[in-house]
Structure formats: C-alpha cells, structure tokens
CSV table of C-alpha atoms in Angstrom, one decimal:
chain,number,residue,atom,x,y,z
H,8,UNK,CA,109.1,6.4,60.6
H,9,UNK,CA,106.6,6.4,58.1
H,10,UNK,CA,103.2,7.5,57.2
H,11,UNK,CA,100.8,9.4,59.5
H,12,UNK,CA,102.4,7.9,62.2
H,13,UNK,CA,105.3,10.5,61.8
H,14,UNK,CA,103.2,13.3,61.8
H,15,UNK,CA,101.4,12.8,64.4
H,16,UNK,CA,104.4,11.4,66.9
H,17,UNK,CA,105.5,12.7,70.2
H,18,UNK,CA,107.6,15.0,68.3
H,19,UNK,CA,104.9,17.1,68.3
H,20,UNK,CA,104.3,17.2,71.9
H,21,UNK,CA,108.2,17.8,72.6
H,22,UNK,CA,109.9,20.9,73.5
H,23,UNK,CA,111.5,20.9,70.1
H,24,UNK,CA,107.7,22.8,68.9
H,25,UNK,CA,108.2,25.5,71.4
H,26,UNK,CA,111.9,25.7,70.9
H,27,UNK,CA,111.5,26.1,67.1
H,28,UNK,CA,108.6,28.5,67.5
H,29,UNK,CA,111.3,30.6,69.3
H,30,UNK,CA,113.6,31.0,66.3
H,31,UNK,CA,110.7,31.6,63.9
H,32,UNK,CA,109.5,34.3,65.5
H,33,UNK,CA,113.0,35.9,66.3
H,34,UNK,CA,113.7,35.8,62.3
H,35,UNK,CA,110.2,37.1,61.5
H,36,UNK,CA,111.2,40.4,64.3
H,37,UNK,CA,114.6,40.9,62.7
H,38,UNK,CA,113.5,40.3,58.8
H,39,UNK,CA,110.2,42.8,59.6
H,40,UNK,CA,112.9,45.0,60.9
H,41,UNK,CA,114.8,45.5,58.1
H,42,UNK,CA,111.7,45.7,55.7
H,43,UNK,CA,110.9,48.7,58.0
H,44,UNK,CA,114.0,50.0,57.7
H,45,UNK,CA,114.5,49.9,53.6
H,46,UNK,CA,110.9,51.3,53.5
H,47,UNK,CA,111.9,54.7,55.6
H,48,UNK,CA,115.2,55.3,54.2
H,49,UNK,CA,114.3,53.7,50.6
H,50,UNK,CA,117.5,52.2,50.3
H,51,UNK,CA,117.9,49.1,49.2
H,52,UNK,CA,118.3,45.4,51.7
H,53,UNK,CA,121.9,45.2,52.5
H,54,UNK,CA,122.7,41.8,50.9
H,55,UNK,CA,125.1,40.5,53.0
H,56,UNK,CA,123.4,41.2,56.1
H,57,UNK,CA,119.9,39.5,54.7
H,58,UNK,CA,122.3,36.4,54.0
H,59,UNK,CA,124.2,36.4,57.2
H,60,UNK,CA,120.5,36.6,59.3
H,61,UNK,CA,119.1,33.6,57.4
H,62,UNK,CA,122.2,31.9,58.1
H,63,UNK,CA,121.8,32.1,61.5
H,64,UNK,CA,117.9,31.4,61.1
H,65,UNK,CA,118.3,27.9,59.6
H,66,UNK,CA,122.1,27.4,61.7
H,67,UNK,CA,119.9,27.7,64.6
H,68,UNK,CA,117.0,25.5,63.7
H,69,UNK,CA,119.5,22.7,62.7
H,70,UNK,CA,120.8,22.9,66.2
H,71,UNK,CA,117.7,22.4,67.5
H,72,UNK,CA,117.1,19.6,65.7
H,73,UNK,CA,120.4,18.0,66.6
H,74,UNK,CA,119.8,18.8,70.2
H,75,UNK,CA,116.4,17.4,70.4
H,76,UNK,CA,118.0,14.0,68.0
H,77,UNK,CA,120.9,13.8,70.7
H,78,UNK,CA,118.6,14.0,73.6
H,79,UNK,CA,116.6,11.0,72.3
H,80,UNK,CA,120.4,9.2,72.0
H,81,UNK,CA,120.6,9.6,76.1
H,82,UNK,CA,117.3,7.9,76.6
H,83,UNK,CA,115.6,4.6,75.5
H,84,UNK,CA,115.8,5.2,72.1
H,85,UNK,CA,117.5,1.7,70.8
H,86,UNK,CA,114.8,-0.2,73.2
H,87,UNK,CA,111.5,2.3,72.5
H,88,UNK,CA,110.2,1.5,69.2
H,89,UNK,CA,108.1,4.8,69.6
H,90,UNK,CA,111.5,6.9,70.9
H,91,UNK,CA,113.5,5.0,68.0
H,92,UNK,CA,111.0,6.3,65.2
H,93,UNK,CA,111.5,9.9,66.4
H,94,UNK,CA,114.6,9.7,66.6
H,95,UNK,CA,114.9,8.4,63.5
H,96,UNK,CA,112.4,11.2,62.1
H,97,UNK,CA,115.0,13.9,63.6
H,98,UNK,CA,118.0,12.3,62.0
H,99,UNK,CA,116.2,11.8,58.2
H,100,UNK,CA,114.8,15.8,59.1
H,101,UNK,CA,117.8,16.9,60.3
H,102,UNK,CA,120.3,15.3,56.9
H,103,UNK,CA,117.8,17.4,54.9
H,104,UNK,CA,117.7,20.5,56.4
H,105,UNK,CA,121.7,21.0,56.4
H,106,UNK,CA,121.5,19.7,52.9
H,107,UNK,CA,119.1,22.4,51.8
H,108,UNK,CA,121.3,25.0,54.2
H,109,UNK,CA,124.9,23.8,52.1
H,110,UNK,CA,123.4,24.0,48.9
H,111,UNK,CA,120.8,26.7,49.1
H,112,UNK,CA,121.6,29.0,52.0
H,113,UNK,CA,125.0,29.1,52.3
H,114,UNK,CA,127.2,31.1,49.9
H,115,UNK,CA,130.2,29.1,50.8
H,116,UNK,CA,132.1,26.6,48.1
H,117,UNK,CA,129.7,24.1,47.7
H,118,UNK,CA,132.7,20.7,47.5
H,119,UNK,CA,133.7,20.3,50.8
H,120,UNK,CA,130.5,21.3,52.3
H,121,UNK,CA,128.2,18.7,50.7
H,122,UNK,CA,131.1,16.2,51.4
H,123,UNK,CA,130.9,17.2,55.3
H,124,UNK,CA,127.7,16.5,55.3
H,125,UNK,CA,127.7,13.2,53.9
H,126,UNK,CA,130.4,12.2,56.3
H,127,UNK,CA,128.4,13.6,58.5
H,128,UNK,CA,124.7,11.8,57.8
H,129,UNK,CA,126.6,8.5,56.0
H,130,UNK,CA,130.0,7.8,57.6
H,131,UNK,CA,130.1,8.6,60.9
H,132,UNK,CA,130.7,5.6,62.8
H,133,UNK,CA,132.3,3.8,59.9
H,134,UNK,CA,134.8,7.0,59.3
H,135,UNK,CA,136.1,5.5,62.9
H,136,UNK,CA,135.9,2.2,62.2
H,137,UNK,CA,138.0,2.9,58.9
H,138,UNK,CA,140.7,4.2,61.2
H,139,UNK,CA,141.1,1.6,64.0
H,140,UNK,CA,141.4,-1.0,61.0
H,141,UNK,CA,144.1,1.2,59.3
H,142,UNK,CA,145.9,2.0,63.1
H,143,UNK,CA,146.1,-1.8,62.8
H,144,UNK,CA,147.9,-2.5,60.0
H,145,UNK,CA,149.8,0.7,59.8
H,146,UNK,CA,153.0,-0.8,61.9
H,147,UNK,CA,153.2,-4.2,60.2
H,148,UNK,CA,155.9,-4.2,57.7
H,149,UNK,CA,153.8,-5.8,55.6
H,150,UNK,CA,152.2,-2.6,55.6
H,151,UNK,CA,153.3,-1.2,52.4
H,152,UNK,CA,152.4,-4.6,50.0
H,153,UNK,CA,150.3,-3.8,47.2
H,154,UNK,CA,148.0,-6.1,48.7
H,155,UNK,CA,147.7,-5.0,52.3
H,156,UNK,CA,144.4,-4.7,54.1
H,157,UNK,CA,146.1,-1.3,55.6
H,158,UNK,CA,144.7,0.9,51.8
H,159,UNK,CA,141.6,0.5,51.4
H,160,UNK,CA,140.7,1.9,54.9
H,161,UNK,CA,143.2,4.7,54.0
H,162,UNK,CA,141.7,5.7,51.0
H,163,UNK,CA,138.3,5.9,52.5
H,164,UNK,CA,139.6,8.3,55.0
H,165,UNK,CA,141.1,10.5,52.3
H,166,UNK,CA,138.1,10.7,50.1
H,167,UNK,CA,136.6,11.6,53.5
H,168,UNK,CA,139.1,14.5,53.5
H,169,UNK,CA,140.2,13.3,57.0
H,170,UNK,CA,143.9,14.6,55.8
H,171,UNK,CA,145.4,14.4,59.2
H,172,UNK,CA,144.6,10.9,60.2
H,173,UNK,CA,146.3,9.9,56.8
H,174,UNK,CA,149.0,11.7,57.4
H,175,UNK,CA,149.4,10.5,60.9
H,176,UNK,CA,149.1,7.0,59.5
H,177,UNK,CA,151.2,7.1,56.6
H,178,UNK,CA,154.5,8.5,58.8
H,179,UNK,CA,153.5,5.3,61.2
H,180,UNK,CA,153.8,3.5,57.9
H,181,UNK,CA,157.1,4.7,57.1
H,182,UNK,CA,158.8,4.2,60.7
H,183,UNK,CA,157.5,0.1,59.3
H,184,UNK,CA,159.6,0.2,56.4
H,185,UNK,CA,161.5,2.2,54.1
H,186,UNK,CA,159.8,3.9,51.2
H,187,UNK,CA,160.7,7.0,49.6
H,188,UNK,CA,157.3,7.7,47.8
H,189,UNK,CA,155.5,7.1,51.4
H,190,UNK,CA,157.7,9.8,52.5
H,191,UNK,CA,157.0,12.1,48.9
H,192,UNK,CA,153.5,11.8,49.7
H,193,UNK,CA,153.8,12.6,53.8
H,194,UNK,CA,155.3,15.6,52.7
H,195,UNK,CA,152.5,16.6,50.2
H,196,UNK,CA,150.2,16.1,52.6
H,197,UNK,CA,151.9,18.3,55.3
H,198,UNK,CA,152.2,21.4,52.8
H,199,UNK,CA,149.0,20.8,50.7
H,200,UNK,CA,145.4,22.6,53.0
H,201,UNK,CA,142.6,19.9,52.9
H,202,UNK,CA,139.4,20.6,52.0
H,203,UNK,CA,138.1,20.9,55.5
H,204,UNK,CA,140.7,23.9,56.5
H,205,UNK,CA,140.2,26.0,53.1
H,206,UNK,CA,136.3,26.2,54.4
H,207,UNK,CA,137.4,27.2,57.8
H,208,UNK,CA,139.6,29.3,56.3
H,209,UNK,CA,136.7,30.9,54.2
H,210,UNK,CA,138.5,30.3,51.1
H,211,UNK,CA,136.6,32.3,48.5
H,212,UNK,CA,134.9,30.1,45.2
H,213,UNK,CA,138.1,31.3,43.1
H,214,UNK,CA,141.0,31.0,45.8
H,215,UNK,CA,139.6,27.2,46.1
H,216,UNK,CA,139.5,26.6,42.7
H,217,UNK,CA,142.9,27.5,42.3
H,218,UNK,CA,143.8,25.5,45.4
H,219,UNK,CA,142.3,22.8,44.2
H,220,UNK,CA,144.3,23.0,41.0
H,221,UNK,CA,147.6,23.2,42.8
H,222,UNK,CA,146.9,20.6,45.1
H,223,UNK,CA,145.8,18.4,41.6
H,224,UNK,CA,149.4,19.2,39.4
H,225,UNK,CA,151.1,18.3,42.7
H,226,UNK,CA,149.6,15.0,43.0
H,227,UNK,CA,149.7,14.5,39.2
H,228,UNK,CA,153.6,15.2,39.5
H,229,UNK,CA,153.9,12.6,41.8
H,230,UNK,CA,152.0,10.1,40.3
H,231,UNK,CA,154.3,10.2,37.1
H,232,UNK,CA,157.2,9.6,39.9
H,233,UNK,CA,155.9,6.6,41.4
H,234,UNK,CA,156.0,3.1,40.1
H,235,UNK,CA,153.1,1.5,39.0
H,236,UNK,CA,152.8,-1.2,41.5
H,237,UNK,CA,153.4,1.2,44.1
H,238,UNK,CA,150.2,1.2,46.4
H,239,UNK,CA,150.3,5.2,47.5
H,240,UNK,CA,149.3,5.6,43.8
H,241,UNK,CA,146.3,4.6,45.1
H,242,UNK,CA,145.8,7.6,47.3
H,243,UNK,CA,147.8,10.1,45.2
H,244,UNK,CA,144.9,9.4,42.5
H,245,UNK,CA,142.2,10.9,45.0
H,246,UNK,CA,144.2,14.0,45.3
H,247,UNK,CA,145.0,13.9,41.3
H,248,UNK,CA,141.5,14.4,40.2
H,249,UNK,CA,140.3,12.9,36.9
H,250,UNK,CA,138.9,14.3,33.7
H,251,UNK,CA,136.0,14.2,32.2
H,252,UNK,CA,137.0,11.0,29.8
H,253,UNK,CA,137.3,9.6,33.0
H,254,UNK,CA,134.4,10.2,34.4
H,255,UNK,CA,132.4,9.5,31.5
H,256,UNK,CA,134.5,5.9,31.1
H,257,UNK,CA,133.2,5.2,35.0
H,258,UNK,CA,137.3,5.3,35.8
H,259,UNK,CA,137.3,8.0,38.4
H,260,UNK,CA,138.0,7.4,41.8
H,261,UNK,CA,134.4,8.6,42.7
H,262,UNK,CA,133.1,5.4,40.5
H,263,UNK,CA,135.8,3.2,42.2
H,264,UNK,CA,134.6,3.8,45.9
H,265,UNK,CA,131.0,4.8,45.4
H,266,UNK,CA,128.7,2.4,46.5
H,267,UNK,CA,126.1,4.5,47.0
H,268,UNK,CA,124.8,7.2,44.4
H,269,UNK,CA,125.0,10.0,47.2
H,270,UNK,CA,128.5,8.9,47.9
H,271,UNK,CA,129.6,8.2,44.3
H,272,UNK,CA,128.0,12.1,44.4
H,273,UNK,CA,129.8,13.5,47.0
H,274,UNK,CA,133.2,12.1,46.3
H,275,UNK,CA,132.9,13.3,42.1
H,276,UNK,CA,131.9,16.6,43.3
H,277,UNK,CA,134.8,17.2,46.1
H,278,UNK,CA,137.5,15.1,43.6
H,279,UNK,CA,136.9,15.1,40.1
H,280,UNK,CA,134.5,18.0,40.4
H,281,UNK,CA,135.6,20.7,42.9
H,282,UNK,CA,135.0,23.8,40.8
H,283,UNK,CA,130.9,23.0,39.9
H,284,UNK,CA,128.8,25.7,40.4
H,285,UNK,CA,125.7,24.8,42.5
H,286,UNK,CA,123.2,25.3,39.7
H,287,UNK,CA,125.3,22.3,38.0
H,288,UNK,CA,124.8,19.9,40.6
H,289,UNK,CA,121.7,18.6,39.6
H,290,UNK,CA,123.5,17.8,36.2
H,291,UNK,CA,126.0,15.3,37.7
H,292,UNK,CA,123.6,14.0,39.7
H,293,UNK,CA,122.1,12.5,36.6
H,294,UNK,CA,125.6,11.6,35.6
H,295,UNK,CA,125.9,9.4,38.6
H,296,UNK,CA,122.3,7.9,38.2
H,297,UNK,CA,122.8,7.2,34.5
H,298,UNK,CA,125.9,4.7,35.8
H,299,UNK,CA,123.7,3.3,38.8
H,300,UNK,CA,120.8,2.3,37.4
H,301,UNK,CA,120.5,-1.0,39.2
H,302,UNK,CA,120.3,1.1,42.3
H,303,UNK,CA,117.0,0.9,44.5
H,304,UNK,CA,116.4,4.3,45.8
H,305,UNK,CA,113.3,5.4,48.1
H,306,UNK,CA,111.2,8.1,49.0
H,307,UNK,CA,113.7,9.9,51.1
H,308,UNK,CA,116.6,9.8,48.1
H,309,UNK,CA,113.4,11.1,45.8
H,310,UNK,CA,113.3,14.3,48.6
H,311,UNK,CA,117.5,14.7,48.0
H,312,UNK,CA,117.2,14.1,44.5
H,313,UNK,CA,115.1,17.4,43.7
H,314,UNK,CA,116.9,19.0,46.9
H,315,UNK,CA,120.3,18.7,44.9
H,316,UNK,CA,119.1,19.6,41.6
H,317,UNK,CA,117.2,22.7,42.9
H,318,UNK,CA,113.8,21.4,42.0
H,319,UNK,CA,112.2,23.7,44.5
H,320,UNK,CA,108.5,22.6,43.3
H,321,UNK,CA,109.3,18.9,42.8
H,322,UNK,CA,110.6,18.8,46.2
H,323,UNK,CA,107.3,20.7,48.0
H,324,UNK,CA,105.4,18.0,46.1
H,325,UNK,CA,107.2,15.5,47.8
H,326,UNK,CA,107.4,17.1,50.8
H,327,UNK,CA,103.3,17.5,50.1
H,328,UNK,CA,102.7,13.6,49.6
H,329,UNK,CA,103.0,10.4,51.2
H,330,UNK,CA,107.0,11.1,51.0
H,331,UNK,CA,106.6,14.1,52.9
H,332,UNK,CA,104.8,11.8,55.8
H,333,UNK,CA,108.5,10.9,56.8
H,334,UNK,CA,109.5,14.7,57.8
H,335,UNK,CA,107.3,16.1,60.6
H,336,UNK,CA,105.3,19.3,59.5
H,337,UNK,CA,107.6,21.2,62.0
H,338,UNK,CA,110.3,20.8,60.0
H,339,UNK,CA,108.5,20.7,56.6
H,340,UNK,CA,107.0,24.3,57.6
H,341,UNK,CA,110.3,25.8,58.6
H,342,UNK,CA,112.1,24.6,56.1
H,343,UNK,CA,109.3,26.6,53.3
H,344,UNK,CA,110.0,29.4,55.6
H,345,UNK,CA,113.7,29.5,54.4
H,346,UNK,CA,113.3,28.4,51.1
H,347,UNK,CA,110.8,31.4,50.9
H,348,UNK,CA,113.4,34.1,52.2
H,349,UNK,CA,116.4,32.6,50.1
H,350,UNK,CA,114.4,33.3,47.0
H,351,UNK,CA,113.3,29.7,46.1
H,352,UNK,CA,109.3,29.7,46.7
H,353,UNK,CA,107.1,32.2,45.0
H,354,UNK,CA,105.6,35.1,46.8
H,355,UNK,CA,102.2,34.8,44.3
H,356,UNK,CA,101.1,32.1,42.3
H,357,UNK,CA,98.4,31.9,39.3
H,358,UNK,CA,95.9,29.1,38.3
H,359,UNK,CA,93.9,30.0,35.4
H,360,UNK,CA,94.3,33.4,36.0
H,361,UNK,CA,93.4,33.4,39.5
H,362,UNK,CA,95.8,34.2,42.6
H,363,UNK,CA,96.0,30.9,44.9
H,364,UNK,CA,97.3,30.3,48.4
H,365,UNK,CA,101.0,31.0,48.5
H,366,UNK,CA,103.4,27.8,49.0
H,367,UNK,CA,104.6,29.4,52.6
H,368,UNK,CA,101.0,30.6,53.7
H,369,UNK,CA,99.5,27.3,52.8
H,370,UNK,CA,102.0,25.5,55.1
H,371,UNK,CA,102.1,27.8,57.7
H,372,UNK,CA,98.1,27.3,57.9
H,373,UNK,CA,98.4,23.8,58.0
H,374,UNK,CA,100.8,24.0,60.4
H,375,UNK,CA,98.7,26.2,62.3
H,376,UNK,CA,95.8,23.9,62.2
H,377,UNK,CA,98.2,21.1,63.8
H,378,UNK,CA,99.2,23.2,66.8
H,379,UNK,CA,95.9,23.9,67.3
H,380,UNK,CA,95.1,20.0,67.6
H,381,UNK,CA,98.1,19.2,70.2
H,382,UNK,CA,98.3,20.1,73.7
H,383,UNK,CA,97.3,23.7,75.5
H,384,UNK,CA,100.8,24.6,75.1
H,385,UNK,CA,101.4,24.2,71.5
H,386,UNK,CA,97.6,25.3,70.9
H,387,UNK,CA,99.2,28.5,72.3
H,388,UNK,CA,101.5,28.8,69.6
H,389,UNK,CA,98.8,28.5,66.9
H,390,UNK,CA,98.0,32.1,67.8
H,391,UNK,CA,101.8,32.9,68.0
C-alpha cells in the first residue's frame, strides 16, 4: 500500500482502532498512576518497573497488530486487492514496530534479537524451504562433497541460528558417511547454547559476550583441525566470527551470504559483531551500505535506516511525509507514544524562541482529527 490510499483504508474502520485504543488508554491509567505515586511520596520512578510497563505496552500493541495481520491471512486476502493492501500495510507496520521495540524498548542483548526479527519479517517461508532442500540431501552419501547442494541450505539455517535443525541434519549426515570433523562439529553444537536459548535464558549483555567468545575460540579451534577442503569449514566459520580486517576486506561470512543490506546487517551484527552496543548500530549500518552501494533501497528501508541508527527526528520526518503514507496513522501515533515514554521524543520543543506543538501532541491531534472523520464508533474514541 501506498499513498493516501493507506491512510485512509479499511484499517481504519477495523476493530484493530478500538482494540488499540484499549491498550493506550490502559498505559496512560498505569503511567498516570505512578506519576501520582512519585509525586506523594517524592521518591523517585522505579526504573525497572517503568521499563517492564512499556514493555508490555508496545508487546501488546504488536500483538494486536499480528492478530489483526493473521486475521486478514484467514480471509480473501491473496484474491482482494483492497484486503491484500491491508494486509500488506499490517505486515510493513508490524516489521517496524518490533524493530523499534528490539532496539529501543527492550533492554535485552540487542544480536539475537534483531536477527529474530529479520528471520522473522525476511525468512520465514524460505527458513523452511532451506530445510526440506537440506532434509533432501542430508542421507545421500554424496552428502559430505565439497560440492553438494546439501551446504549452502545448511549454512543459511545456521546464520539463522536455527542450531537444532543443523544439528539434526548434520548427525543424518554422519549415519551417510563417515567423517570425524561432522561428528567434531555435532558435538560442538550439542554443548555450545545458540543464540536463540541465551535470550530465553535472559543471558545478561556481559554473560553473552563471554558466551559468544567461548562459543568463537571453540569454533576457531576446530577450524585449525579441519582440512581445508573439508566443507563443515564452511559452517564452523559462522560460529568462528571474523575480525575487523575481515570485515573491512568484505571476507566475513555476513558479506558472503548477504544479499540484502538488512540481512548482510543482521548476520554482521549476530556473527562478526555480537558484542555492539545499540548506540553503535547505526555505525555498521553505514559499514554495510558503504559495501552495497549498487543496492536500490525504498521508502520503507529509508524508515529502518533512521530506526537502526536511532535517528529519532529523521524517522518522524519520514514517518511525517509521503514515506509515512505506507504506515497507517494508528500505528504512526502509537508508536510516538512509546518513543515518547522511552525517552526518544522531546517533551518541549523551540522555534525561534517560541514553544511549538510537541511531536506526541501533534500526532495525537491528528490522529484525533481522523477518528473523528471515520464511523460513530471510532468518532467515539476521538473523545476517548
């Protein structure tokens, strides 16, 4: 969807207005409740509580959006050209907001979680199309040649960090033929965590660093073991990381299976990368655009770009122009919302030394005025 047209589509007249509605207001009850509170007893916000609420603020709204997205998936949405460009509103609206919840709400290491969620946006279908062509090859004794369609699926699903399926594929591999580095590298994979179950875990920033580390000299041990013609050298350099030389010579694995710069992205940040703080993101994102220049990119990587890189104002001028046109003002006025109560849009701002209209006032007046265009029961909410 694009231009007006996305604004003004039946999203707004779905129950995904009223639904969101629901979760603003409960976040405005509970974040008025503790401003009462830490005025009577003068004590300061309890940090952690704060984060955990607005966690649960923007957790939910993504839900919402996903629900309303899958909804559209159960109904004529591949034959409606209308139902197709909401749902393909929801899915662009809903990449972004999980993008700005990894990066900017979540306290969490930032590696696996902005890898999940390219996998997530990017690679769903062909993460499972990657393993029925590996489950194909994976019992032919031919499995283990250099040249065998059977690695390059394989690798894809470990720079995916799908850790099991590799696993379960390699020991298929091994029952083909006999190969003591296959069976090295099933073993590092049984003892080493993947990325996935240090997050679930709630690995801390410096217990994943160091796991990160641990799994890398592992890898790194086994690499100097293994014959050069040996294909698991392949895989073993995913788990190995690179160094910066590396990076900079456009010889890390992140260069080699990138063909995207979002993917070439996620996998130098989970791989070569793991230990970047978030406000260096947006400093290896220009990295990775400096070696794709030939790259076309559009409005919507434009919105990623300055949502990566923490460019709070570039992105609500985006988000403010013809760009913005392809996020529905639903979404565009929540998301201010959070951005405003993570710390990321001003409370005042000054034009020639005069006070003007907040960034979250001003959308939440537009947004306002939009309700009070649509249908009695969204005008209701105007008022709301």
């Amino acid at each position: 969807a694009s231009g007006p047209a996305a604004a003004d589509s039946g999203l707004m007249a779905s129950p995904l207005v009223q639904s969101l509605h629901r979760k603003f207001c409960w976040f405005q009850t509970q974040a008025k409740r503790i401003q009462d509170h830490v005025e009577a007893t003068q004590m300061p916000v309890d940090s952690g509580m704060a984060e955990e609420l607005l966690e649960k603020y923007s957790t939910g709204v993504a839900d919402e959006l996903r629900r309303a997205r899958d909804q559209l998936r159960r109904g004529k949405w591949d034959i409606d050209p209308a139902v197709r460009s909401d749902h393909d509103t929801l899915c662009v609206s809903l990449a972004l907001w999980e993008l700005v919840h990894e990066l900017v709400v979540s306290s969490a290491p930032s590696a696996p979680r902005l890898l999940r969620w390219y996998n997530r946006h990017y690679l769903e279908e062909e993460l499972a199309e990657c393993w029925q062509k590996a489950s194909q090859w994976a019992d032919d004794p031919e499995a283990l040649q250099a040249d065998s369609p059977f690695w390059d699926p394989l690798c894809r699903l470990a720079l995916s960090d799908c850790q099991q399926e590799v696993l379960t594929l390699l020991q298929r591999t091994a029952k083909a033929g006999s190969s003591g580095h296959v069976a090295n590298v099933c073993d590092f994979l049984k003892q080493a965590p993947s990325l996935q179950q240090m997050e679930m875990a709630q690995f801390n920033k410096v217990d994943y660093q160091q796991a990160m580390l641990d799994i890398q000299a592992i890898a790194r041990r086994l690499l100097e073991d293994t014959p050069a013609d040996h294909p698991t050298r392949r895989l073993l350099k995913i788990y190995a990381g690179d160094k910066q030389a590396a990076f900079d010579a456009g010889e890390d694995v992140a260069a080699e299976f990138g063909r995207t710069w979002v993917e070439d992205l996620a996998y130098a940040h989970a791989w070569v990368f793991p230990d970047l703080r978030r406000a260096e993101l947006g400093d290896l994102l220009r990295a990775v655009a400096r070696r794709r220049t030939e790259e076309a990119i559009d409005d919507i990587d434009r919105v990623l770009f300055a949502t990566i890189s923490f460019d709070i104002p570039g992105l609500l001028a985006l988000l403010g122009s013809a760009a913005g046109n392809r996020f529905p003002p639903m979404v565009v006025t929540h998301l201010v919302d959070v951005l405003y109560y993570a710390g990321r849009v001003p409370v005042l701002i000054e034009s020639k030394g005069e006070e003007v209209v907040p960034p979250r006032d001003w959308y939440l007046m537009q947004y306002a005025q939009e309700l009070g265009l649509g249908a009695r029961g969204v005008r209701r909410l105007a008022a709301g």
